Amino acid sequence: MTQIELNTALAACGSRFSLAVTGAGATGAAAFFSEAGSSAFLDDVQLPWSQYASTRVCGQSGLKAVCEDTAKRLARGIWAENYSRKGLPENGLGIGMTGKLAVPGERIGREHEVWIAAFSYPEQRLFKTSVGEVSYLTQRMVPTQGTRHEQEVQASQFLHQFMLMAAESIRR
């Protein structure tokens, strides 16, 4: 799917998004701005790269950098920052993404992984899944071995696919 097609699909999905992406997927978040149309669905993109910045969005210090809980806290934190105030769209979804990708000189056997989460305020809308309705969706992706750039491309595609899936599962 091209960036124009992705932007068109997300614009048509009926959801608005705010993203907090750290550790992986930053190029995927930035790609939305390479073509026109992202303002129709995208409200905010933050790249809280440092531990301090991630702690600010998550609202808690001492978290493990790459895990499901941190992705969920990023999703809820970015949602709260953009959609918890009155008068803002009820269809806003917070997306939090964190990952551990290849780095030069890393030890053999270091695991690479990416966690992503979506949050929707339960009193507004819920994600419909096979186990019922939930306010969080999460997924984990293990990129194939390769360079940092190759894994970043995989993480970016994962972000885009997840956003489409989250929007679809909340519309059902």
PDB file of C-alpha atoms in Angstrom:
ATOM      1  CA  MET A   1       0.000   0.000   0.000  1.00  0.00           C
ATOM      2  CA  THR A   2       1.442   3.378  -0.959  1.00  0.00           C
ATOM      3  CA  GLN A   3       1.515   6.259   1.498  1.00  0.00           C
ATOM      4  CA  ILE A   4      -1.270   8.018  -0.408  1.00  0.00           C
ATOM      5  CA  GLU A   5      -3.429   4.860  -0.224  1.00  0.00           C
ATOM      6  CA  LEU A   6      -2.684   4.473   3.496  1.00  0.00           C
ATOM      7  CA  ASN A   7      -3.555   8.112   4.216  1.00  0.00           C
ATOM      8  CA  THR A   8      -6.778   7.739   2.213  1.00  0.00           C
ATOM      9  CA  ALA A   9      -7.765   4.545   4.058  1.00  0.00           C
ATOM     10  CA  LEU A  10      -7.069   6.056   7.467  1.00  0.00           C
ATOM     11  CA  ALA A  11      -8.927   9.247   6.557  1.00  0.00           C
ATOM     12  CA  ALA A  12     -11.964   7.137   5.620  1.00  0.00           C
ATOM     13  CA  CYS A  13     -11.882   4.968   8.764  1.00  0.00           C
ATOM     14  CA  GLY A  14     -13.755   7.399  11.016  1.00  0.00           C
ATOM     15  CA  SER A  15     -11.092   7.499  13.743  1.00  0.00           C
ATOM     16  CA  ARG A  16      -8.564  10.139  14.698  1.00  0.00           C
ATOM     17  CA  PHE A  17      -5.125   9.191  15.979  1.00  0.00           C
ATOM     18  CA  SER A  18      -2.437  10.510  18.278  1.00  0.00           C
ATOM     19  CA  LEU A  19       0.862   8.635  18.237  1.00  0.00           C
ATOM     20  CA  ALA A  20       3.657   8.237  20.779  1.00  0.00           C
ATOM     21  CA  VAL A  21       6.440   6.249  19.112  1.00  0.00           C
ATOM     22  CA  THR A  22       9.756   5.466  20.781  1.00  0.00           C
ATOM     23  CA  GLY A  23      12.518   3.023  19.894  1.00  0.00           C
ATOM     24  CA  ALA A  24      11.028   1.764  16.619  1.00  0.00           C
ATOM     25  CA  GLY A  25       8.615   2.961  13.964  1.00  0.00           C
ATOM     26  CA  ALA A  26       9.660   6.611  13.933  1.00  0.00           C
ATOM     27  CA  THR A  27      10.075   6.579  10.167  1.00  0.00           C
ATOM     28  CA  GLY A  28       6.576   5.121   9.886  1.00  0.00           C
ATOM     29  CA  ALA A  29       5.179   7.943  11.993  1.00  0.00           C
ATOM     30  CA  ALA A  30       7.050  10.535   9.952  1.00  0.00           C
ATOM     31  CA  ALA A  31       5.931   8.957   6.656  1.00  0.00           C
ATOM     32  CA  PHE A  32       2.417  10.304   7.172  1.00  0.00           C
ATOM     33  CA  PHE A  33       3.765  13.766   6.392  1.00  0.00           C
ATOM     34  CA  SER A  34       5.371  12.757   3.098  1.00  0.00           C
ATOM     35  CA  GLU A  35       2.022  12.927   1.296  1.00  0.00           C
ATOM     36  CA  ALA A  36      -1.020  15.140   1.707  1.00  0.00           C
ATOM     37  CA  GLY A  37      -4.039  14.010   3.680  1.00  0.00           C
ATOM     38  CA  SER A  38      -2.767  13.025   7.111  1.00  0.00           C
ATOM     39  CA  SER A  39      -4.463  15.960   8.849  1.00  0.00           C
ATOM     40  CA  ALA A  40      -7.793  14.240   8.120  1.00  0.00           C
ATOM     41  CA  PHE A  41      -7.012  11.537  10.718  1.00  0.00           C
ATOM     42  CA  LEU A  42      -3.804  12.448  12.568  1.00  0.00           C
ATOM     43  CA  ASP A  43      -3.911  14.867  15.497  1.00  0.00           C
ATOM     44  CA  ASP A  44      -0.485  14.474  17.105  1.00  0.00           C
ATOM     45  CA  VAL A  45       2.769  12.606  16.624  1.00  0.00           C
ATOM     46  CA  GLN A  46       5.334  12.531  19.395  1.00  0.00           C
ATOM     47  CA  LEU A  47       8.666  10.761  19.426  1.00  0.00           C
ATOM     48  CA  PRO A  48       9.510  10.602  23.143  1.00  0.00           C
ATOM     49  CA  TRP A  49      12.950   9.118  22.520  1.00  0.00           C
ATOM     50  CA  SER A  50      14.715   9.623  25.843  1.00  0.00           C
ATOM     51  CA  GLN A  51      13.772   7.945  29.097  1.00  0.00           C
ATOM     52  CA  TYR A  52      12.720  11.347  30.469  1.00  0.00           C
ATOM     53  CA  ALA A  53      10.405  12.016  27.515  1.00  0.00           C
ATOM     54  CA  SER A  54       8.883   8.523  27.650  1.00  0.00           C
ATOM     55  CA  THR A  55       8.300   8.889  31.389  1.00  0.00           C
ATOM     56  CA  ARG A  56       6.505  12.188  30.765  1.00  0.00           C
ATOM     57  CA  VAL A  57       4.084  10.583  28.293  1.00  0.00           C
ATOM     58  CA  CYS A  58       3.647   7.378  30.328  1.00  0.00           C
ATOM     59  CA  GLY A  59       3.159   9.241  33.586  1.00  0.00           C
ATOM     60  CA  GLN A  60       5.400   6.832  35.478  1.00  0.00           C
ATOM     61  CA  SER A  61       9.134   6.364  35.869  1.00  0.00           C
ATOM     62  CA  GLY A  62      11.112   3.154  36.189  1.00  0.00           C
ATOM     63  CA  LEU A  63       9.261   1.289  33.448  1.00  0.00           C
ATOM     64  CA  LYS A  64      10.914  -1.350  31.315  1.00  0.00           C
ATOM     65  CA  ALA A  65      11.611   0.377  28.006  1.00  0.00           C
ATOM     66  CA  VAL A  66      10.229  -2.266  25.632  1.00  0.00           C
ATOM     67  CA  CYS A  67       7.224  -4.260  26.814  1.00  0.00           C
ATOM     68  CA  GLU A  68       3.477  -4.483  26.429  1.00  0.00           C
ATOM     69  CA  ASP A  69       2.829  -2.398  29.551  1.00  0.00           C
ATOM     70  CA  THR A  70       4.973   0.494  28.307  1.00  0.00           C
ATOM     71  CA  ALA A  71       3.206   0.460  24.915  1.00  0.00           C
ATOM     72  CA  LYS A  72      -0.143   0.586  26.742  1.00  0.00           C
ATOM     73  CA  ARG A  73       1.022   3.447  28.973  1.00  0.00           C
ATOM     74  CA  LEU A  74       2.274   5.379  25.935  1.00  0.00           C
ATOM     75  CA  ALA A  75      -1.088   4.842  24.202  1.00  0.00           C
ATOM     76  CA  ARG A  76      -3.107   5.984  27.207  1.00  0.00           C
ATOM     77  CA  GLY A  77      -0.743   8.889  27.904  1.00  0.00           C
ATOM     78  CA  ILE A  78      -0.919  10.287  24.382  1.00  0.00           C
ATOM     79  CA  TRP A  79      -4.689   9.754  24.369  1.00  0.00           C
ATOM     80  CA  ALA A  80      -5.055  11.638  27.656  1.00  0.00           C
ATOM     81  CA  GLU A  81      -2.886  14.472  26.390  1.00  0.00           C
ATOM     82  CA  ASN A  82      -5.003  14.949  23.276  1.00  0.00           C
ATOM     83  CA  TYR A  83      -8.520  13.652  23.891  1.00  0.00           C
ATOM     84  CA  SER A  84      -9.389  13.755  27.593  1.00  0.00           C
ATOM     85  CA  ARG A  85     -10.414  17.411  27.516  1.00  0.00           C
ATOM     86  CA  LYS A  86     -14.021  18.310  26.754  1.00  0.00           C
ATOM     87  CA  GLY A  87     -14.864  19.414  23.263  1.00  0.00           C
ATOM     88  CA  LEU A  88     -12.360  17.145  21.538  1.00  0.00           C
ATOM     89  CA  PRO A  89     -13.322  14.238  19.297  1.00  0.00           C
ATOM     90  CA  GLU A  90     -14.697  11.149  20.981  1.00  0.00           C
ATOM     91  CA  ASN A  91     -13.300   9.070  18.148  1.00  0.00           C
ATOM     92  CA  GLY A  92      -9.678   9.692  19.161  1.00  0.00           C
ATOM     93  CA  LEU A  93      -7.371   6.702  19.563  1.00  0.00           C
ATOM     94  CA  GLY A  94      -4.044   6.793  21.348  1.00  0.00           C
ATOM     95  CA  ILE A  95      -1.328   4.663  19.746  1.00  0.00           C
ATOM     96  CA  GLY A  96       1.816   3.802  21.718  1.00  0.00           C
ATOM     97  CA  MET A  97       4.756   1.993  20.171  1.00  0.00           C
ATOM     98  CA  THR A  98       8.100   0.955  21.584  1.00  0.00           C
ATOM     99  CA  GLY A  99      10.764  -1.317  20.216  1.00  0.00           C
ATOM    100  CA  LYS A 100      14.219  -2.736  20.469  1.00  0.00           C
ATOM    101  CA  LEU A 101      15.925  -3.039  17.087  1.00  0.00           C
ATOM    102  CA  ALA A 102      19.403  -3.916  15.881  1.00  0.00           C
ATOM    103  CA  VAL A 103      22.295  -1.708  16.991  1.00  0.00           C
ATOM    104  CA  PRO A 104      25.929  -1.827  15.833  1.00  0.00           C
ATOM    105  CA  GLY A 105      28.128  -4.048  17.989  1.00  0.00           C
ATOM    106  CA  GLU A 106      25.275  -5.583  19.974  1.00  0.00           C
ATOM    107  CA  ARG A 107      25.770  -8.849  21.812  1.00  0.00           C
ATOM    108  CA  ILE A 108      24.851 -12.057  20.037  1.00  0.00           C
ATOM    109  CA  GLY A 109      21.397 -13.254  20.965  1.00  0.00           C
ATOM    110  CA  ARG A 110      19.953  -9.856  21.891  1.00  0.00           C
ATOM    111  CA  GLU A 111      16.233 -10.098  21.238  1.00  0.00           C
ATOM    112  CA  HIS A 112      14.624  -7.564  18.919  1.00  0.00           C
ATOM    113  CA  GLU A 113      10.943  -6.841  19.430  1.00  0.00           C
ATOM    114  CA  VAL A 114       8.299  -4.189  18.924  1.00  0.00           C
ATOM    115  CA  TRP A 115       5.196  -3.640  21.032  1.00  0.00           C
ATOM    116  CA  ILE A 116       2.271  -1.522  19.933  1.00  0.00           C
ATOM    117  CA  ALA A 117      -0.956  -0.617  21.717  1.00  0.00           C
ATOM    118  CA  ALA A 118      -4.106   1.326  20.979  1.00  0.00           C
ATOM    119  CA  PHE A 119      -6.267   2.928  23.664  1.00  0.00           C
ATOM    120  CA  SER A 120      -9.820   4.193  23.440  1.00  0.00           C
ATOM    121  CA  TYR A 121     -11.675   5.597  26.407  1.00  0.00           C
ATOM    122  CA  PRO A 122     -14.087   2.847  27.524  1.00  0.00           C
ATOM    123  CA  GLU A 123     -17.006   5.206  28.070  1.00  0.00           C
ATOM    124  CA  GLN A 124     -16.708   6.401  24.485  1.00  0.00           C
ATOM    125  CA  ARG A 125     -15.858   3.420  22.260  1.00  0.00           C
ATOM    126  CA  LEU A 126     -14.464  -0.097  22.676  1.00  0.00           C
ATOM    127  CA  PHE A 127     -12.465  -2.363  20.394  1.00  0.00           C
ATOM    128  CA  LYS A 128     -14.469  -5.414  19.403  1.00  0.00           C
ATOM    129  CA  THR A 129     -12.340  -8.571  19.553  1.00  0.00           C
ATOM    130  CA  SER A 130     -12.938 -12.311  19.589  1.00  0.00           C
ATOM    131  CA  VAL A 131     -12.771 -12.231  23.420  1.00  0.00           C
ATOM    132  CA  GLY A 132     -15.186  -9.323  23.800  1.00  0.00           C
ATOM    133  CA  GLU A 133     -14.992  -5.553  23.931  1.00  0.00           C
ATOM    134  CA  VAL A 134     -11.814  -3.988  25.357  1.00  0.00           C
ATOM    135  CA  SER A 135     -10.347  -0.507  25.773  1.00  0.00           C
ATOM    136  CA  TYR A 136      -6.809  -1.628  24.789  1.00  0.00           C
ATOM    137  CA  LEU A 137      -5.498  -3.561  21.809  1.00  0.00           C
ATOM    138  CA  THR A 138      -1.901  -4.765  21.840  1.00  0.00           C
ATOM    139  CA  GLN A 139       0.344  -6.665  19.454  1.00  0.00           C
ATOM    140  CA  ARG A 140       3.955  -7.787  19.458  1.00  0.00           C
ATOM    141  CA  MET A 141       6.161  -8.106  16.406  1.00  0.00           C
ATOM    142  CA  VAL A 142       9.581  -9.738  16.206  1.00  0.00           C
ATOM    143  CA  PRO A 143      11.420  -8.301  13.196  1.00  0.00           C
ATOM    144  CA  THR A 144      13.501 -10.587  11.039  1.00  0.00           C
ATOM    145  CA  GLN A 145      17.244 -10.338  11.457  1.00  0.00           C
ATOM    146  CA  GLY A 146      18.804  -7.570   9.446  1.00  0.00           C
ATOM    147  CA  THR A 147      20.151  -4.081   9.684  1.00  0.00           C
ATOM    148  CA  ARG A 148      18.585  -1.378  11.825  1.00  0.00           C
ATOM    149  CA  HIS A 149      17.191   0.216   8.672  1.00  0.00           C
ATOM    150  CA  GLU A 150      15.586  -3.047   7.510  1.00  0.00           C
ATOM    151  CA  GLN A 151      14.021  -3.613  10.920  1.00  0.00           C
ATOM    152  CA  GLU A 152      12.815  -0.012  11.063  1.00  0.00           C
ATOM    153  CA  VAL A 153      11.005  -0.552   7.746  1.00  0.00           C
ATOM    154  CA  GLN A 154       9.310  -3.629   9.239  1.00  0.00           C
ATOM    155  CA  ALA A 155       8.329  -1.679  12.371  1.00  0.00           C
ATOM    156  CA  SER A 156       6.918   1.146  10.246  1.00  0.00           C
ATOM    157  CA  GLN A 157       4.778  -1.269   8.227  1.00  0.00           C
ATOM    158  CA  PHE A 158       3.630  -2.859  11.493  1.00  0.00           C
ATOM    159  CA  LEU A 159       2.540   0.570  12.771  1.00  0.00           C
ATOM    160  CA  HIS A 160       0.523   1.301   9.640  1.00  0.00           C
ATOM    161  CA  GLN A 161      -1.156  -2.130   9.577  1.00  0.00           C
ATOM    162  CA  PHE A 162      -1.968  -1.892  13.278  1.00  0.00           C
ATOM    163  CA  MET A 163      -3.605   1.513  12.899  1.00  0.00           C
ATOM    164  CA  LEU A 164      -5.859   0.186  10.128  1.00  0.00           C
ATOM    165  CA  MET A 165      -6.720  -2.898  12.204  1.00  0.00           C
ATOM    166  CA  ALA A 166      -7.477  -0.813  15.315  1.00  0.00           C
ATOM    167  CA  ALA A 167      -9.751   1.508  13.364  1.00  0.00           C
ATOM    168  CA  GLU A 168     -11.563  -1.444  11.805  1.00  0.00           C
ATOM    169  CA  SER A 169     -12.024  -3.312  15.101  1.00  0.00           C
ATOM    170  CA  ILE A 170     -13.556  -0.249  16.763  1.00  0.00           C
ATOM    171  CA  ARG A 171     -15.964   0.304  13.863  1.00  0.00           C
ATOM    172  CA  ARG A 172     -17.463  -3.205  13.943  1.00  0.00           C
TER     173      ARG A 172
END
